[in-house]
Coordinates of C-alpha atoms in Angstrom, one line a residue:
R1 CA 182.0 306.4 252.1
M2 CA 181.9 307.7 255.7
N3 CA 185.2 307.9 257.6
K4 CA 185.5 304.7 259.6
L5 CA 187.7 304.1 262.6
K6 CA 190.8 302.1 261.5
L7 CA 191.7 299.4 264.0
S8 CA 194.4 296.8 263.9
I9 CA 193.5 293.3 265.2
A10 CA 195.7 290.3 265.8
S11 CA 194.6 286.7 266.5
T12 CA 195.3 283.2 265.4
D13 CA 193.1 281.5 262.8
Y14 CA 189.8 280.6 264.4
D15 CA 186.8 279.4 262.3
H16 CA 184.5 281.4 264.7
F17 CA 186.4 284.7 263.8
R18 CA 186.6 283.9 260.1
N19 CA 183.6 285.8 258.8
F20 CA 184.6 288.9 260.7
R21 CA 188.2 288.7 259.6
T22 CA 187.3 288.3 255.9
G23 CA 184.8 291.2 256.0
D24 CA 181.6 289.0 255.5
V25 CA 180.6 290.3 258.9
R26 CA 181.5 293.9 259.7
A27 CA 181.9 295.8 262.9
E28 CA 179.7 298.9 262.5
G29 CA 181.9 302.0 261.9
I30 CA 185.2 300.1 261.9
D31 CA 187.7 299.2 259.2
H32 CA 190.1 296.6 260.4
T33 CA 193.6 295.4 259.4
W34 CA 193.8 291.8 260.7
S35 CA 197.2 290.1 261.4
M36 CA 196.7 286.4 261.5
L37 CA 199.6 285.0 263.5
G38 CA 200.4 282.1 265.9
H39 CA 199.0 282.9 269.3
H40 CA 202.4 282.8 271.1
E41 CA 203.6 285.6 268.8
V42 CA 200.5 287.7 269.3
F43 CA 200.8 287.3 273.1
A44 CA 204.5 288.1 273.2
R45 CA 204.2 291.2 270.9
F46 CA 201.0 292.6 272.4
T47 CA 202.3 292.1 276.0
A48 CA 205.7 293.6 275.3
N49 CA 204.8 296.4 272.8
R50 CA 201.0 296.8 272.5
E51 CA 201.5 296.4 268.7
W52 CA 197.8 296.2 267.9
D53 CA 194.7 298.0 269.0
V54 CA 192.8 294.7 269.6
A55 CA 194.5 291.4 270.3
E56 CA 194.0 287.8 271.4
L57 CA 195.5 287.3 274.8
S58 CA 196.1 284.4 277.1
F59 CA 193.5 284.8 280.0
A60 CA 196.3 284.2 282.5
K61 CA 198.5 286.9 281.0
F62 CA 195.5 289.2 280.6
S63 CA 194.7 288.8 284.3
A64 CA 198.1 290.0 285.3
Q65 CA 197.9 293.1 283.0
I66 CA 194.3 294.0 283.7
T67 CA 194.8 294.1 287.5
R68 CA 197.8 296.5 287.4
D69 CA 197.2 299.9 289.0
D70 CA 198.0 301.7 285.8
C71 CA 196.2 299.3 283.5
D72 CA 196.1 300.4 279.9
I73 CA 193.9 297.6 278.4
V74 CA 190.4 296.3 278.9
G75 CA 188.8 293.0 278.0
L76 CA 186.0 291.9 275.7
P77 CA 183.9 288.9 276.8
V78 CA 184.7 287.2 273.5
V79 CA 186.2 283.8 273.8
C80 CA 189.0 282.9 271.3
S81 CA 189.8 279.5 272.7
R82 CA 188.3 277.4 275.5
L83 CA 189.2 273.9 276.4
F84 CA 188.7 271.5 279.3
R85 CA 192.1 270.5 280.6
F86 CA 192.1 267.2 282.5
S87 CA 193.8 265.8 279.4
S88 CA 196.8 268.1 280.1
F89 CA 198.5 266.1 282.8
Y90 CA 201.3 263.9 281.5
V91 CA 203.2 261.7 283.9
N92 CA 206.3 259.6 284.0
K93 CA 205.2 256.0 284.8
N94 CA 208.2 255.5 287.2
A95 CA 207.0 258.3 289.5
G96 CA 204.1 256.1 290.8
I97 CA 201.4 258.7 290.1
K98 CA 197.9 257.2 289.8
T99 CA 195.7 259.8 291.3
V100 CA 195.7 263.6 291.7
E101 CA 196.6 263.1 295.4
D102 CA 199.8 261.3 294.3
L103 CA 201.1 264.7 292.9
K104 CA 201.8 265.9 296.5
G105 CA 205.6 266.3 296.9
K106 CA 206.2 265.7 293.2
R107 CA 208.1 267.7 290.5
I108 CA 205.6 269.3 288.1
G109 CA 206.5 271.4 285.1
S110 CA 204.6 273.8 282.9
P111 CA 205.8 276.2 280.1
E112 CA 205.1 279.3 282.1
W113 CA 203.5 279.9 285.5
A114 CA 201.0 282.3 283.8
H115 CA 200.0 279.5 281.4
S116 CA 196.2 279.3 281.3
A117 CA 195.9 275.5 281.0
A118 CA 198.2 275.1 284.0
V119 CA 196.4 277.9 286.0
Y120 CA 193.1 276.0 285.7
M121 CA 194.5 272.7 286.7
R122 CA 196.7 274.0 289.6
G123 CA 193.6 275.8 290.8
W124 CA 191.6 272.6 290.7
M125 CA 194.3 270.8 292.6
H126 CA 194.5 273.5 295.2
N127 CA 190.8 274.2 295.7
D128 CA 189.1 270.9 295.0
C129 CA 191.7 268.2 295.6
D130 CA 193.7 269.4 298.6
V131 CA 196.9 269.3 296.7
K132 CA 198.1 272.8 297.6
L133 CA 200.3 275.1 295.5
Q134 CA 202.9 274.7 298.3
D135 CA 202.8 270.9 298.2
V136 CA 204.5 270.6 294.8
H137 CA 208.0 271.3 293.4
W138 CA 207.2 273.5 290.4
Y139 CA 209.4 273.7 287.2
Q140 CA 209.2 276.1 284.3
A141 CA 210.7 275.4 280.8
G142 CA 209.8 275.4 277.2
A143 CA 207.3 272.7 276.2
N144 CA 209.3 270.9 273.4
A145 CA 212.2 273.3 273.0
P146 CA 214.3 275.0 275.7
G147 CA 214.3 278.8 276.2
R148 CA 210.8 279.8 276.9
V149 CA 210.5 282.7 279.4
E150 CA 207.7 284.2 281.6
K151 CA 206.0 287.1 279.9
V152 CA 204.3 288.8 282.8
E153 CA 205.5 289.8 286.3
L154 CA 204.6 287.4 289.1
N155 CA 204.1 287.8 292.9
L156 CA 204.3 284.2 294.0
P157 CA 202.4 283.1 297.1
E158 CA 204.5 282.4 300.2
G159 CA 206.0 278.9 300.1
V160 CA 205.7 278.5 296.4
E161 CA 209.0 277.9 294.5
I162 CA 209.6 277.6 290.8
T163 CA 212.8 276.2 289.4
R164 CA 213.4 277.7 285.9
V165 CA 215.3 275.5 283.5
A166 CA 216.7 277.3 280.4
D167 CA 218.6 274.5 278.7
K168 CA 216.1 271.6 278.5
S169 CA 212.4 271.2 277.5
L170 CA 209.6 269.8 279.6
S171 CA 209.3 266.9 277.1
E172 CA 213.0 265.9 277.6
M173 CA 212.7 266.2 281.4
L174 CA 209.5 264.2 281.6
A175 CA 210.9 261.4 279.4
S176 CA 214.1 261.2 281.5
G177 CA 212.3 261.4 284.8
E178 CA 213.8 264.7 285.9
I179 CA 210.3 265.9 286.4
D180 CA 207.4 263.6 287.4
C181 CA 204.6 265.4 285.6
A182 CA 204.0 268.1 283.1
I183 CA 200.8 270.2 282.8
I184 CA 200.9 271.4 279.3
A185 CA 198.3 272.7 276.7
R186 CA 199.4 270.4 273.9
P187 CA 200.6 266.8 274.1
P188 CA 204.4 266.9 274.5
T189 CA 206.7 265.4 271.8
C190 CA 207.7 262.5 274.1
F191 CA 204.0 261.5 274.4
L192 CA 203.3 261.9 270.7
E193 CA 206.3 259.7 270.0
N194 CA 205.0 257.0 272.3
H195 CA 207.8 257.2 274.8
P196 CA 207.5 254.0 276.9
D197 CA 207.6 255.9 280.2
V198 CA 205.2 258.7 279.5
E199 CA 201.4 258.5 279.8
R200 CA 198.3 260.6 280.6
L201 CA 197.4 260.8 284.2
F202 CA 193.7 260.8 283.3
P203 CA 193.1 258.7 280.2
E204 CA 189.4 258.9 280.9
Y205 CA 189.6 262.7 280.8
L206 CA 186.5 263.1 278.6
E207 CA 184.1 261.6 281.2
M208 CA 185.9 263.7 283.9
E209 CA 185.3 266.8 281.9
E210 CA 181.7 266.1 281.2
D211 CA 181.1 265.5 284.9
Y212 CA 183.1 268.6 285.9
Y213 CA 181.0 270.8 283.6
D214 CA 177.8 269.2 284.9
R215 CA 178.7 270.0 288.5
T216 CA 180.3 273.5 288.1
K217 CA 179.0 274.9 284.8
V218 CA 182.6 276.1 284.3
W219 CA 183.8 275.8 280.6
P220 CA 187.4 276.9 280.9
I221 CA 188.4 280.0 278.8
M222 CA 192.0 280.0 277.6
H223 CA 192.3 283.2 275.5
I224 CA 190.2 286.3 275.3
I225 CA 190.2 289.6 273.4
A226 CA 191.9 292.7 274.8
I227 CA 191.6 296.3 273.6
Q228 CA 193.9 299.2 274.3
K229 CA 192.0 301.4 276.8
H230 CA 192.7 304.7 275.0
I231 CA 190.6 303.5 272.0
L232 CA 187.5 303.2 274.2
D233 CA 188.2 306.4 276.0
E234 CA 188.0 308.2 272.6
N235 CA 185.3 305.9 271.1
P236 CA 183.2 304.2 273.8
W237 CA 181.0 302.6 271.1
V238 CA 183.8 300.5 269.7
A239 CA 183.5 297.8 272.4
R240 CA 179.9 296.7 271.7
N241 CA 180.3 297.1 268.0
L242 CA 183.3 294.7 268.1
F243 CA 181.5 292.4 270.4
N244 CA 178.5 292.3 268.1
A245 CA 180.7 291.4 265.1
F246 CA 182.6 288.7 266.9
N247 CA 179.3 287.3 268.1
E248 CA 177.7 287.2 264.6
S249 CA 180.9 285.6 263.2
K250 CA 180.7 282.9 265.8
R251 CA 177.0 282.3 265.2
R252 CA 177.8 281.6 261.5
S253 CA 180.6 279.3 262.4
L254 CA 178.2 277.2 264.6
E255 CA 175.6 277.3 261.9
R256 CA 178.2 275.6 259.5
M257 CA 178.9 273.0 262.1
F258 CA 175.3 272.1 262.8
D259 CA 174.3 271.9 259.1
P260 CA 173.9 268.2 258.2
A261 CA 173.4 269.0 254.5
V262 CA 176.8 270.5 254.0
S263 CA 179.9 268.6 255.1
R264 CA 182.3 271.4 255.6
Y265 CA 184.7 269.6 257.9
P266 CA 186.7 266.5 256.7
L267 CA 185.4 264.3 259.5
P268 CA 182.4 262.0 259.9
W269 CA 179.5 262.8 262.2
V270 CA 180.5 266.4 263.1
P271 CA 176.9 267.8 262.9
T272 CA 175.6 264.7 264.9
Y273 CA 178.2 265.3 267.6
A274 CA 177.6 269.0 267.6
R275 CA 173.9 268.5 268.3
K276 CA 174.7 266.0 271.1
I277 CA 176.9 268.8 272.6
Q278 CA 173.9 271.1 272.5
E279 CA 172.0 268.7 274.8
T280 CA 174.6 269.5 277.5
F281 CA 175.6 273.1 276.8
G282 CA 172.4 274.5 275.4
E283 CA 171.7 276.1 272.1
D284 CA 174.9 278.1 272.0
P285 CA 177.7 275.7 273.1
F286 CA 180.4 278.4 272.8
P287 CA 178.8 281.5 274.5
F288 CA 180.3 285.0 274.6
G289 CA 179.2 287.6 277.2
I290 CA 179.6 288.2 280.9
D291 CA 176.6 286.5 282.6
E292 CA 176.8 283.6 280.0
N293 CA 180.3 282.7 281.4
R294 CA 180.1 284.1 284.9
A295 CA 181.2 280.9 286.7
T296 CA 184.2 280.6 284.4
W297 CA 185.3 284.3 284.7
E298 CA 185.0 284.2 288.4
Q299 CA 186.9 281.0 288.8
M300 CA 189.9 282.2 286.6
L301 CA 190.0 285.5 288.4
L302 CA 190.2 283.7 291.8
Y303 CA 192.8 281.2 290.6
T304 CA 195.1 283.8 289.0
H305 CA 194.9 285.8 292.2
Q306 CA 195.6 282.8 294.4
Q307 CA 198.6 281.9 292.2
G308 CA 200.2 285.4 292.3
I309 CA 199.5 286.2 288.7
A310 CA 196.6 288.8 289.1
H311 CA 197.7 291.7 291.4
K312 CA 194.3 291.7 293.1
H313 CA 191.1 289.7 293.2
V314 CA 188.6 291.4 290.9
A315 CA 185.1 290.6 289.7
P316 CA 184.1 290.0 286.0
E317 CA 182.6 293.5 285.8
D318 CA 186.0 295.0 286.6
I319 CA 187.7 293.6 283.5
F320 CA 185.2 294.6 280.8
P321 CA 183.9 298.0 279.7
K322 CA 181.2 299.3 281.9
G323 CA 177.7 298.8 280.6
L324 CA 178.9 296.6 277.7
M325 CA 176.1 294.1 278.0
T326 CA 173.3 296.6 278.2
K327 CA 170.2 294.8 277.0
V328 CA 168.7 295.8 273.7
V329 CA 165.1 294.6 273.3
V330 CA 163.2 295.3 270.2

């Protein structure tokens, strides 16, 4: 067997990475050792120590690292996780918040400033709703347990202040009314336990998200794949070969989802719902690539710059390997 390049990869457990991870799909010329871990662990260890060659990374944390002057990583336009986020606003009923405009002057918490879900929604508030970053009292604390800390350096815009709370969680503070709202990726414990004072700001989030996509063609990306730059300096071919393998793995995942003959997921109507989604999103409802996601890349690169996470405002072409998406026509 020819000598293959050995690469270590870390991500959480995604169905659309499964065939690549198990070796049913191979990246040409590469042997991989895959660590399947929770994404918070991957982010923390890759950001602090670069423990893998290739790793899943929060788009917000990635944008801080990719825009450093001495940047040592580069991205792949492979989407690990993407979610619309209007469901991510949780409010205390006593704060009198009924609309996004009511958030002006309020106390809003998120687990980190460089938390992709919060970056998208703060950007939407700031750019689309006239609720500026400076109009809010921001708080940072762990979601359901105290002690979470920021993982990347920040350069906060003038007039933006964050109060960091080390000894309480956002869930506790939201339930007690110490904060008025939390923007958070997963429903906080207080909401899941039906705390009488906690509700979603936008219970009709699904309709809002469909309308938002219809207008903007932005399908928010939370986590992407990062590669240590020295690997591509030594082996420029690695980027596209990895991209091809991730893409084929995702294609098989979607094929499973659309197949009405094989019920692979323990839920009714998944293939029916999947086909309905294709009517809105096109044949591939979860595209990888630069042009395929241009509106989304551009929006996040703007928002992270506005919010003092990215060090400069860059274009999508600046964060991926040059020439990665060269067209191959047979």
